[in-house]
Tab-separated table of C-alpha atoms and ligand atoms in Angstrom:
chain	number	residue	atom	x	y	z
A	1	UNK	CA	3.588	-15.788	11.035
A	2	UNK	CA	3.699	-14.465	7.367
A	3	UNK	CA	0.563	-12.992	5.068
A	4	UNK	CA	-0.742	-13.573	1.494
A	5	UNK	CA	-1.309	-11.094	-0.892
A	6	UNK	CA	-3.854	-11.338	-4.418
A	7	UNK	CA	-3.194	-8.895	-6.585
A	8	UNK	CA	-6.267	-8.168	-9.130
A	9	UNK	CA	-4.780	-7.155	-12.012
A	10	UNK	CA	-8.421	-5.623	-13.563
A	11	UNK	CA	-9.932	-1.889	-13.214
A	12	UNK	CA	-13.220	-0.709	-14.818
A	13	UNK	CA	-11.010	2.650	-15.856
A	14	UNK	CA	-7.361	3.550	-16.011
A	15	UNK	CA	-6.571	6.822	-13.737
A	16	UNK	CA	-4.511	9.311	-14.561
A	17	UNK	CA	-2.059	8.897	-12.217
A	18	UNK	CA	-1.813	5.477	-11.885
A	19	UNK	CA	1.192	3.304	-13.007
A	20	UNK	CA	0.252	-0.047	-10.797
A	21	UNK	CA	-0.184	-3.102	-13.099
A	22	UNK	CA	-3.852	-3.552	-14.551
A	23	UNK	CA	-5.784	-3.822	-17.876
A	24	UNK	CA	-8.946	-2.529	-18.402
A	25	UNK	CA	-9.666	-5.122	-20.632
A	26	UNK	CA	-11.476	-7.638	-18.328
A	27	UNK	CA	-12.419	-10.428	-20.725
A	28	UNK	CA	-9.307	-12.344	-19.468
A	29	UNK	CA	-11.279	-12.849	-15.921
A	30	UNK	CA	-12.154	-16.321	-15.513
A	31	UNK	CA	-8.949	-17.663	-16.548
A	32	UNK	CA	-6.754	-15.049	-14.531
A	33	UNK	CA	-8.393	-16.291	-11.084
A	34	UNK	CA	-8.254	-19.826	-12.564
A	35	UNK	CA	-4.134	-18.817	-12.909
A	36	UNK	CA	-4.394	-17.512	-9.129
A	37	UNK	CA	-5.488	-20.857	-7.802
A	38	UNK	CA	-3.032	-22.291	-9.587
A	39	UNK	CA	-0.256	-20.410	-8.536
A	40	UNK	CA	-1.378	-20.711	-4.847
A	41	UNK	CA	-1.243	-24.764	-5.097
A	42	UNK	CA	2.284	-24.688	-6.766
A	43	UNK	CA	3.464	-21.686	-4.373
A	44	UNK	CA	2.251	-23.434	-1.225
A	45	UNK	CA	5.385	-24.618	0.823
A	46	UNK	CA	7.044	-20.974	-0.141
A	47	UNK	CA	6.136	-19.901	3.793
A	48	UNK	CA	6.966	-23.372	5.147
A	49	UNK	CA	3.760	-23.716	6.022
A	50	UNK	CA	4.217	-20.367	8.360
A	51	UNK	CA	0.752	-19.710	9.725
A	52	UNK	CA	-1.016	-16.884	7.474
A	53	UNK	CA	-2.314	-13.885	10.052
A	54	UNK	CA	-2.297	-11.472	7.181
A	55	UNK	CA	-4.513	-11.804	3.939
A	56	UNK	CA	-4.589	-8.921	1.793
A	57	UNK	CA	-6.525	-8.212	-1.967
A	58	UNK	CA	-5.150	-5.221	-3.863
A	59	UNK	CA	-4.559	-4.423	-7.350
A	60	UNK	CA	-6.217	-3.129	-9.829
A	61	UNK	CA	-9.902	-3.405	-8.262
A	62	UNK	CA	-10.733	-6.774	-6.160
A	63	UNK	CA	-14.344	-4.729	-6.220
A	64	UNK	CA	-15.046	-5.657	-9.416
A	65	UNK	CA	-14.583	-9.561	-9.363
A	66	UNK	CA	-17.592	-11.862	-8.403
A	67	UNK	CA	-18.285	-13.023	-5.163
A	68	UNK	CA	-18.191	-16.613	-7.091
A	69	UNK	CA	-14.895	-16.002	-8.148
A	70	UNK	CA	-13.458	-14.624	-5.302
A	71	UNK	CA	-14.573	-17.434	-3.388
A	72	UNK	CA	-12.793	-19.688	-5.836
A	73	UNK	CA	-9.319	-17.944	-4.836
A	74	UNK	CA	-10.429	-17.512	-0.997
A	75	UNK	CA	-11.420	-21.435	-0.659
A	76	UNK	CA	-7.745	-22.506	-2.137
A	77	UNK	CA	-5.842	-20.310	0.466
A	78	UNK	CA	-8.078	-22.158	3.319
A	79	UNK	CA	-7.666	-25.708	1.607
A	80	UNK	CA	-3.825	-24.704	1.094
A	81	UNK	CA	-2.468	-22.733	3.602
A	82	UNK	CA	-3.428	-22.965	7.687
A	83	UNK	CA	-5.360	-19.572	8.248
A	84	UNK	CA	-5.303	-18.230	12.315
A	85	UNK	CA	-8.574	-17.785	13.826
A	86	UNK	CA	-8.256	-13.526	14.054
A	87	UNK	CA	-6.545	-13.600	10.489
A	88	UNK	CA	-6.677	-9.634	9.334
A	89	UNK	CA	-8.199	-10.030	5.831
A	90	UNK	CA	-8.493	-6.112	3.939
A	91	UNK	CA	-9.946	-6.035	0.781
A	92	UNK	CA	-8.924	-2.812	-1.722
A	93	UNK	CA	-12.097	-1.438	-2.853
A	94	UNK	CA	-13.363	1.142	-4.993
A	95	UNK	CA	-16.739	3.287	-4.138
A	96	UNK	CA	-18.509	2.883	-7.232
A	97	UNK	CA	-18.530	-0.869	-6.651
A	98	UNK	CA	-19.904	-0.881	-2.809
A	99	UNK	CA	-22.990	-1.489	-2.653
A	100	UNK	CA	-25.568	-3.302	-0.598
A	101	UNK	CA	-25.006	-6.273	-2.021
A	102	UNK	CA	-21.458	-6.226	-2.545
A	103	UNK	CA	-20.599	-5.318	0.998
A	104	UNK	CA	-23.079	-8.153	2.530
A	105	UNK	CA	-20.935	-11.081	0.367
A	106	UNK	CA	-17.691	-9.683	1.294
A	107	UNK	CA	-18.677	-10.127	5.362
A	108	UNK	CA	-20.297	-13.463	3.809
A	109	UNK	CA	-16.622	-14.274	2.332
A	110	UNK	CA	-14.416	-13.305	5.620
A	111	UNK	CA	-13.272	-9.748	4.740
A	112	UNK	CA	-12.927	-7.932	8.079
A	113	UNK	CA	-10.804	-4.767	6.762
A	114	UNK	CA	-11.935	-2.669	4.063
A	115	UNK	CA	-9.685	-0.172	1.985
A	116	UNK	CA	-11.516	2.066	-0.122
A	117	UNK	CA	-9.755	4.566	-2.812
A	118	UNK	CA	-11.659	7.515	-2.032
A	119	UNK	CA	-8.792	9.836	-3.042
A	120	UNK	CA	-10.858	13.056	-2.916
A	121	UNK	CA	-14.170	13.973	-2.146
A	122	UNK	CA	-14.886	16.809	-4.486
A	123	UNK	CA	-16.161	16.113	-8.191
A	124	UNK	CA	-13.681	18.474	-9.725
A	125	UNK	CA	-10.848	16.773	-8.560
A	126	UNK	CA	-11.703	13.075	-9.135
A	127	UNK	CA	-12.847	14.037	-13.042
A	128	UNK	CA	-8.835	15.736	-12.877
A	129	UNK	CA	-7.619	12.449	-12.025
A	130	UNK	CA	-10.493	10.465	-13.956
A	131	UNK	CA	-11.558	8.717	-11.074
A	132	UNK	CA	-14.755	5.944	-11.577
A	133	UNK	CA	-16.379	7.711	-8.720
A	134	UNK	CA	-18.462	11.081	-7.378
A	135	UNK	CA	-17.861	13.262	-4.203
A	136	UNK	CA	-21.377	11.696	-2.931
A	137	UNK	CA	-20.506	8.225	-3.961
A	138	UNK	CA	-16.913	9.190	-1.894
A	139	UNK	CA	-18.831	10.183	1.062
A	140	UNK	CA	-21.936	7.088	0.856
A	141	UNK	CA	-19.873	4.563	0.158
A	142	UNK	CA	-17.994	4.711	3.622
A	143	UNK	CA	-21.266	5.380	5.657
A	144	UNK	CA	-22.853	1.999	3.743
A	145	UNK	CA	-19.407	0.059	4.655
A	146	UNK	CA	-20.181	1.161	8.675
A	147	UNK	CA	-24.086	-0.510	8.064
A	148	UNK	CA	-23.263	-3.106	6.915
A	149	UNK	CA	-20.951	-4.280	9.824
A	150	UNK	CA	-17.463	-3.109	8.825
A	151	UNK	CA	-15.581	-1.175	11.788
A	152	UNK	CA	-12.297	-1.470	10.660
A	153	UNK	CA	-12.023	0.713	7.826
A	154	UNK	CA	-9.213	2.390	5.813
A	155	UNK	CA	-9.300	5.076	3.213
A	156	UNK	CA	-6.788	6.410	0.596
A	157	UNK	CA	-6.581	9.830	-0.354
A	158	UNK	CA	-3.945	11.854	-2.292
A	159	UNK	CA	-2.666	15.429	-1.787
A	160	UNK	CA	-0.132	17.439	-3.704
A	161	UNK	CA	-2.583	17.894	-6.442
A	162	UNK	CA	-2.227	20.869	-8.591
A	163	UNK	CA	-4.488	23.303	-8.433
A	164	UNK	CA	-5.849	22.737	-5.323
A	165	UNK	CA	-6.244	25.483	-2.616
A	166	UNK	CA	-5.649	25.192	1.277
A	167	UNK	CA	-9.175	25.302	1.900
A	168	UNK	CA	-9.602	22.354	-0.407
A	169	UNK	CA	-7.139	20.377	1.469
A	170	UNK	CA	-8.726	21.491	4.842
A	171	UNK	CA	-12.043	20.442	3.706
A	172	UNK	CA	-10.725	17.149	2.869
A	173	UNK	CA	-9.730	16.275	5.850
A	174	UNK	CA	-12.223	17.366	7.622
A	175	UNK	CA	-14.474	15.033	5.300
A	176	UNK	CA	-12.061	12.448	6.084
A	177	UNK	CA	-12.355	12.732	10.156
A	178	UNK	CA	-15.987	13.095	9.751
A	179	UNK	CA	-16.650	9.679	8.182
A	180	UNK	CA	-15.274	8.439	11.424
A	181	UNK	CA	-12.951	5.716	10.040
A	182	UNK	CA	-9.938	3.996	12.428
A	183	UNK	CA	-7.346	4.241	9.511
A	184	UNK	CA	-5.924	6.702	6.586
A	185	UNK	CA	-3.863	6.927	3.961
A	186	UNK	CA	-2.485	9.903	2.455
A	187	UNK	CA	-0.293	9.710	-0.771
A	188	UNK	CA	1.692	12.779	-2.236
A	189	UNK	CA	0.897	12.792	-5.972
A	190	UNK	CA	4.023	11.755	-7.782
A	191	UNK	CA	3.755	11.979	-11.170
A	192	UNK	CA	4.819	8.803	-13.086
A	193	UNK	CA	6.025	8.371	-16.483
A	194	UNK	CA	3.675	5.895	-18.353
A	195	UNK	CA	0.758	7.729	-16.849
A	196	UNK	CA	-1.865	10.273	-18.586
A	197	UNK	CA	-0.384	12.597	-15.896
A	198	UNK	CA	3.082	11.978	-17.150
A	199	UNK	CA	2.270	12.846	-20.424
A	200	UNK	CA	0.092	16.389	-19.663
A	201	UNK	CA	3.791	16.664	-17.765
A	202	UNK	CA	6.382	15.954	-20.756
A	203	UNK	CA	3.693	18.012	-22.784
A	204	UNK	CA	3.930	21.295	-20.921
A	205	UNK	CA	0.035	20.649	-20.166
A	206	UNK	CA	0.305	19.660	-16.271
A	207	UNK	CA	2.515	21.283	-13.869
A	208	UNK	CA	4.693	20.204	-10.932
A	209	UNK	CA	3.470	21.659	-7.782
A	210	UNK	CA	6.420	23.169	-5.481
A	211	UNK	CA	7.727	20.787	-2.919
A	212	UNK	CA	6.776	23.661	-0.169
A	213	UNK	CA	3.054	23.180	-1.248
A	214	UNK	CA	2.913	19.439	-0.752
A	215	UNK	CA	4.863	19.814	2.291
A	216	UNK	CA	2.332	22.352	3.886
A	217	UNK	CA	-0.584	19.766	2.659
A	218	UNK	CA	1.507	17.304	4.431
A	219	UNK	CA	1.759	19.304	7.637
A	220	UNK	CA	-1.465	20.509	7.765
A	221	UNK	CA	-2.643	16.659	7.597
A	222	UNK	CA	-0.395	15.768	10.584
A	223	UNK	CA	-1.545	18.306	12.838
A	224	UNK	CA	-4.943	17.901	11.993
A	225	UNK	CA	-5.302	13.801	12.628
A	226	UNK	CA	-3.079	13.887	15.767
A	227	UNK	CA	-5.929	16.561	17.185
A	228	UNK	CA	-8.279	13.792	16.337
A	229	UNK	CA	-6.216	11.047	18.071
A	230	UNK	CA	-4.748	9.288	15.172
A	231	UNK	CA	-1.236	8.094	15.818
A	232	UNK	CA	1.389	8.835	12.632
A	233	UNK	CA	2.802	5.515	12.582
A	234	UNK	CA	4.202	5.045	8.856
A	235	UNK	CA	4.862	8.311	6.609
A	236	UNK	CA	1.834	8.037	4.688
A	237	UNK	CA	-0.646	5.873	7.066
A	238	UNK	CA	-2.271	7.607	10.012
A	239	UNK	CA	-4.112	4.736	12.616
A	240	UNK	CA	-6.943	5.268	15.191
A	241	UNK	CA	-7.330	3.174	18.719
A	242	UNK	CA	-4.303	0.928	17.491
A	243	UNK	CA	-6.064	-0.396	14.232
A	244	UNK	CA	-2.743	-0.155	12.373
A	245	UNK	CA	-2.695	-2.455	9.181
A	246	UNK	CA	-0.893	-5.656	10.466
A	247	UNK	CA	-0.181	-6.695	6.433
A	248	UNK	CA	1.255	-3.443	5.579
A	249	UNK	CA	3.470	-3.214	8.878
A	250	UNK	CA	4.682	-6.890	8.370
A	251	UNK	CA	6.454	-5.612	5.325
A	252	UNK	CA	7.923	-3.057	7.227
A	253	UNK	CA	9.019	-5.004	9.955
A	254	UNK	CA	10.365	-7.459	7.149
A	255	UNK	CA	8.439	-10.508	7.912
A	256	UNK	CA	7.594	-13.182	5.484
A	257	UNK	CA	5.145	-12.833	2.444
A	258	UNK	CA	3.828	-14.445	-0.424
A	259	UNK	CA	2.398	-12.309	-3.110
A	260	UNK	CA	0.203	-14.058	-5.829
A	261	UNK	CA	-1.339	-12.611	-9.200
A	262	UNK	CA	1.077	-10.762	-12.151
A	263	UNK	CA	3.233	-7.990	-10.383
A	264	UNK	CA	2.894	-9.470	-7.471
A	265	UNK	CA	6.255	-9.587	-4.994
A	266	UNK	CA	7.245	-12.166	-2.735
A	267	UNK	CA	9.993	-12.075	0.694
A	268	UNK	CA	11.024	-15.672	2.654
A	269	UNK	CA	13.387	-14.099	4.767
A	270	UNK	CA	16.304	-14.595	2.478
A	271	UNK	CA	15.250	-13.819	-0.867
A	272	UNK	CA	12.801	-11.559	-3.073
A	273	UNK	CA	11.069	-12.928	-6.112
A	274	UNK	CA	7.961	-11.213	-8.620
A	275	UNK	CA	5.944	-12.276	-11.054
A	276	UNK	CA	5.611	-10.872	-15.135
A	277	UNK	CA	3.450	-7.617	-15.019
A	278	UNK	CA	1.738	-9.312	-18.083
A	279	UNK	CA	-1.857	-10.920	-17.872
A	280	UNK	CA	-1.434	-13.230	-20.866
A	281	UNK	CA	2.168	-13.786	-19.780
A	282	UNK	CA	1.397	-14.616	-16.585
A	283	UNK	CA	-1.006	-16.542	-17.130
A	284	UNK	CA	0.667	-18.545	-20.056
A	285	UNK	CA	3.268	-19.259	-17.730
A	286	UNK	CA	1.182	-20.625	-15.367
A	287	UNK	CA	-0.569	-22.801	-17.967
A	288	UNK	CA	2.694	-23.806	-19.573
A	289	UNK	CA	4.745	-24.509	-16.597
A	290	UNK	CA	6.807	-21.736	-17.963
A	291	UNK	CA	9.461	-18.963	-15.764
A	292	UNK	CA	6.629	-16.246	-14.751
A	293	UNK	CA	8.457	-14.712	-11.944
A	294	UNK	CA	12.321	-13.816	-11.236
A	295	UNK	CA	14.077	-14.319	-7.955
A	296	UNK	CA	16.658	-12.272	-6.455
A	297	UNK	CA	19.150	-13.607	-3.352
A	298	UNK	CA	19.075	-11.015	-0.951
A	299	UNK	CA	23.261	-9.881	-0.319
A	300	UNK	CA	23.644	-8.454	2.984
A	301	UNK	CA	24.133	-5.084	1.353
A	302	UNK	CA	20.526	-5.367	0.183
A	303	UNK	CA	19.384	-6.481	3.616
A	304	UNK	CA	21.050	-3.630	5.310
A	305	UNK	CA	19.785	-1.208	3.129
A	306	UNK	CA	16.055	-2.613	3.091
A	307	UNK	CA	15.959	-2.795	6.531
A	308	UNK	CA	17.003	0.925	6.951
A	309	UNK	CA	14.294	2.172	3.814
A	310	UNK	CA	11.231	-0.055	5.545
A	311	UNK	CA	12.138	1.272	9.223
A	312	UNK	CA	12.908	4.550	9.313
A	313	UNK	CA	9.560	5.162	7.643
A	314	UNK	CA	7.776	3.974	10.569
A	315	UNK	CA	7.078	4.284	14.364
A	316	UNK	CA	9.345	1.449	14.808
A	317	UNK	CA	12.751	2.815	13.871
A	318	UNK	CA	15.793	0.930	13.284
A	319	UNK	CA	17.413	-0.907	15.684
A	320	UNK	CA	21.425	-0.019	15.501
A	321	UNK	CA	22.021	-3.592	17.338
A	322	UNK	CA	20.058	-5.544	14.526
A	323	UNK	CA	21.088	-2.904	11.633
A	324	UNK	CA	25.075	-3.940	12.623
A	325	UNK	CA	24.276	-7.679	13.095
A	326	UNK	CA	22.684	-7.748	9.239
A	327	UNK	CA	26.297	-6.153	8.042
A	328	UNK	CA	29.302	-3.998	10.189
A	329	UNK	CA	31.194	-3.020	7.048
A	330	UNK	CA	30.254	0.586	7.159
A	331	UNK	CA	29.831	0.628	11.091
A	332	UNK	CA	31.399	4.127	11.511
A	333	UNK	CA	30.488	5.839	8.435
A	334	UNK	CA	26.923	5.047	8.744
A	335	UNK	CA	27.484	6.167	12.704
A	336	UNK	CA	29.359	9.453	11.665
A	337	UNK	CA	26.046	9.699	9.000
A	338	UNK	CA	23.508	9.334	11.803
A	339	UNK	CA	25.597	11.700	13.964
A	340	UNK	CA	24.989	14.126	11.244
A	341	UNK	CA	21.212	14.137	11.319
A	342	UNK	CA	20.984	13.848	15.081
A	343	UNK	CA	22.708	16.961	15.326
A	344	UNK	CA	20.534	18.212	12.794
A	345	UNK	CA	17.185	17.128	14.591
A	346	UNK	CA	15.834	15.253	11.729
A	347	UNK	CA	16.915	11.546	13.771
A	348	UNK	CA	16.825	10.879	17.239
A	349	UNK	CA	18.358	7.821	19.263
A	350	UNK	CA	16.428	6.103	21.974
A	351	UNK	CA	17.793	2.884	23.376
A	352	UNK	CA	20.172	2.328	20.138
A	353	UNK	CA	17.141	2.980	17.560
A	354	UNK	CA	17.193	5.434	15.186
A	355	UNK	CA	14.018	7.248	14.777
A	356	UNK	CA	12.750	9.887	12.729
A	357	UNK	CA	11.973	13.357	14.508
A	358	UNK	CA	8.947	15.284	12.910
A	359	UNK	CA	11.416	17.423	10.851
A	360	UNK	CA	13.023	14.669	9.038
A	361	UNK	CA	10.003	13.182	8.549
A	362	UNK	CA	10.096	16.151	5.296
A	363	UNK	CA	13.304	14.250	4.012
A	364	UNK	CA	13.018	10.904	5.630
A	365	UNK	CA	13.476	9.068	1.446
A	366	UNK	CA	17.237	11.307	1.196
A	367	UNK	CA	17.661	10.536	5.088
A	368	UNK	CA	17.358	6.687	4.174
A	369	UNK	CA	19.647	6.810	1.315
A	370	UNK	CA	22.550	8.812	3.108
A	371	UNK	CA	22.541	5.793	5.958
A	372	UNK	CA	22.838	3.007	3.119
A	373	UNK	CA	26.074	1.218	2.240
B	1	SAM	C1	-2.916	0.634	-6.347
B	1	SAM	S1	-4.035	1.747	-5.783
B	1	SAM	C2	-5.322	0.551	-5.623
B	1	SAM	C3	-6.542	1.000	-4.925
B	1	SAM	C4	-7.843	0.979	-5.684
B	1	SAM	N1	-7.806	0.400	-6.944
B	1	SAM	C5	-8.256	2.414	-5.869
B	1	SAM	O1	-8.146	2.932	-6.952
B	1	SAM	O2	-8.709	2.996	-4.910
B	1	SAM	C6	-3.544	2.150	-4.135
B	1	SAM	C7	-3.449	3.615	-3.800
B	1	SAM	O3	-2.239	4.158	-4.250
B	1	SAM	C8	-2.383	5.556	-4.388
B	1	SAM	N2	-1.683	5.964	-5.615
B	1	SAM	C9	-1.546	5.251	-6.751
B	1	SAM	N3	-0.791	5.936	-7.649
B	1	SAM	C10	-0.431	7.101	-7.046
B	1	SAM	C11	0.349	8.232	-7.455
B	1	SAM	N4	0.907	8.311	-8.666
B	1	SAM	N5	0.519	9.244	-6.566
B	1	SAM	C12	-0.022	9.183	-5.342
B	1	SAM	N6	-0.782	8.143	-4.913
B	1	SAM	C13	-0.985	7.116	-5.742
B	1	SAM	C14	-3.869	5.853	-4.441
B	1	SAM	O4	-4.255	6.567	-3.292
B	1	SAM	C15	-4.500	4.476	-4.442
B	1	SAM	O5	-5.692	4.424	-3.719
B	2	SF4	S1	-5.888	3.916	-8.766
B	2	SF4	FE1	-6.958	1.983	-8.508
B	2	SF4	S2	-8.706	2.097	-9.964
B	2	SF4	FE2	-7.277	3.668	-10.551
B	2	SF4	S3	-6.058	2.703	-12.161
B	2	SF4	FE3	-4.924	2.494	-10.189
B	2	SF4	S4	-5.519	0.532	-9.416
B	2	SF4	FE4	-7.024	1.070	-10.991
């Protein structure tokens, strides 16, 4: 089983935070889905012919592309690639584009998961990070989603923003249980060079919160959702009655991918390959029959060290027997490394998988990169 992802390289405004690959400039459009097709055709015997369980539309904003285009790019994965009956199929969406309308074509065009970027629901905060959106756009949006039909439904939201109180961080939870959605997502605000944010940061205007801060934001979130029956299965993602997202977890678990559109990243099992983060480039190349993407061969270094970053981050942990059998070199150090942390409470071992204990959750990134080769 493997999954496709689209990436949408087009937003209506560029956030402040936000270093993901997209132009604002949308007048390139028709000819970027035209270059998604295309790459779909000449990509499709990358999965050898793997059935697809997992579709997935990101970017950018999928929102704001046509339902006629859309279907364009929806109709060549079903003429190209075999699609199982229950496939998961989550579409990224922004509030300001759901409406009526929009959410009746996307049931009309198969979406069955929805992912919408609410990020905050209080005014103040979304002009801070130049969001598209309102608070009562934030809070409609979701309820509209639920009439129309959707059930499973994810939202993002991001903490660690300066300037925010506890109370504001309560509240937006509480907002976010309300709304009654199956899945979250909650991002720490990191604060990335070629971003608006990065540049009130080198300029002395924005300042870095304290780690402690975020890490009570993070806490606070924790406690709150597993009150309201949410199971922490992934450091940032938080899933209700076992709606976990099968796409995102795939990665994890290091299954088989094919990721379509500029920036988009690809994973056969052996080797990792992405495309230009250029529109024109990309979709020159395409045109041309020219290199738009680079591949990598996975070593077994890589492997072992992938498979440590993706698992430890989730509910799944990693599995010493499999760890060893991708690469034994560093058996005992990486033994006398666990060791460490066990002792430490920030691992545990159950049945030969390592798995992180709600303290090292706080540290699980420099827990990862102590266990690598
Ligand atoms: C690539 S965005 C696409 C989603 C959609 N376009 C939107 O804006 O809602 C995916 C999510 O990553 C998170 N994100 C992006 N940049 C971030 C940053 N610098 N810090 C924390 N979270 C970030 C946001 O929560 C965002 O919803
Ligand atoms: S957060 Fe979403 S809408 Fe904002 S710039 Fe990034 S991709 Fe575009």
């Amino acid at each position: 089983m493997a999954g496709i992802y689209i990436h949408i390289p087009f937003c209506k405004v560029k956030c402040n935070y936000c270093d993901f690959h997209f132009s604002t400039n949308q007048t390139l459009t028709q000819k970027m889905i035209e270059s998604i097709c295309e790459e779909l055709i000449q990509k499709k015997e990358y999965l050898n012919k793997e059935p697809i369980k997992t579709i997935y539309f990101g970017g950018g904003t999928p929102s704001l592309i046509s339902t006629e285009l859309l279907r364009r790019i929806i109709d060549t994965i079903y003429l190209y690639f075999e699609i199982v009956i229950d496939v998961e199929f989550t579409f990224e969406c922004n509030p300001d584009d759901l409406t009526n309308e929009k959410l009746k074509e996307l049931r009309t065009l198969g979406v069955n998961r929805l992912s919408i970027g609410i990020q905050s629901f209080e005014d103040e905060q979304l002009e801070f990070m130049n969001r598209a959106h309102n608070s009562n756009e934030a809070l409609n949006c979701v309820k509209l989603a639920q009439n129309n039909g959707f059930t499973n439904i994810t939202i993002d939201l991001i903490y660690g923003l300066p300037n925010t109180s506890e109370k504001y961080w309560e509240k937006q939870i509480e907002k976010a249980i309300d709304l009654n959605v199956n899945h979250i997502s909650a991002y720490c605000l990191t604060i990335e060079e070629r971003t608006v944010f990065g540049n009130w940061y080198k300029s002395g205007k924005l300042k870095l919160v304290e780690d402690e801060y975020s890490l009570n934001q993070f806490k606070r979130l924790q406690s709150e959702l597993h009150k309201n029956g949410f199971e922490h299965y992934e450091i940032s993602n938080f899933s209700k009655n076992g709606f976990i997202s099968k796409h995102n977890s795939a990665y994890w678990l290091g299954e088989k991918y094919i990721g379509i559109g500029p920036s988009a990243h690809s994973f056969n099992g052996s080797s990792r390959q992405w495309n230009v983060a250029n529109n024109s480039k990309y979709i020159n190349g395409l045109r041309k029959k020219e290199t738009y993407f680079e591949v990598e061969q996975l070593s077994s270094t890589d492997k072992f060290n992938e498979y440590i970053l993706t698992r430890l981050r989730t509910k799944w942990g990693v599995n010493l027997d499999d760890l060893f059998l991708i690469n034994d070199k560093q058996k005992v150090q990486t033994l006398k490394m666990a060791d460490k942390f066990i002792k430490n409470n920030d691992l545990q071992i159950i049945d030969n998988t390592l798995f992180i204990t709600q303290q090292g959750k706080f540290i699980v990134d420099h827990i990862s990169s102590e266990l690598f080769i």
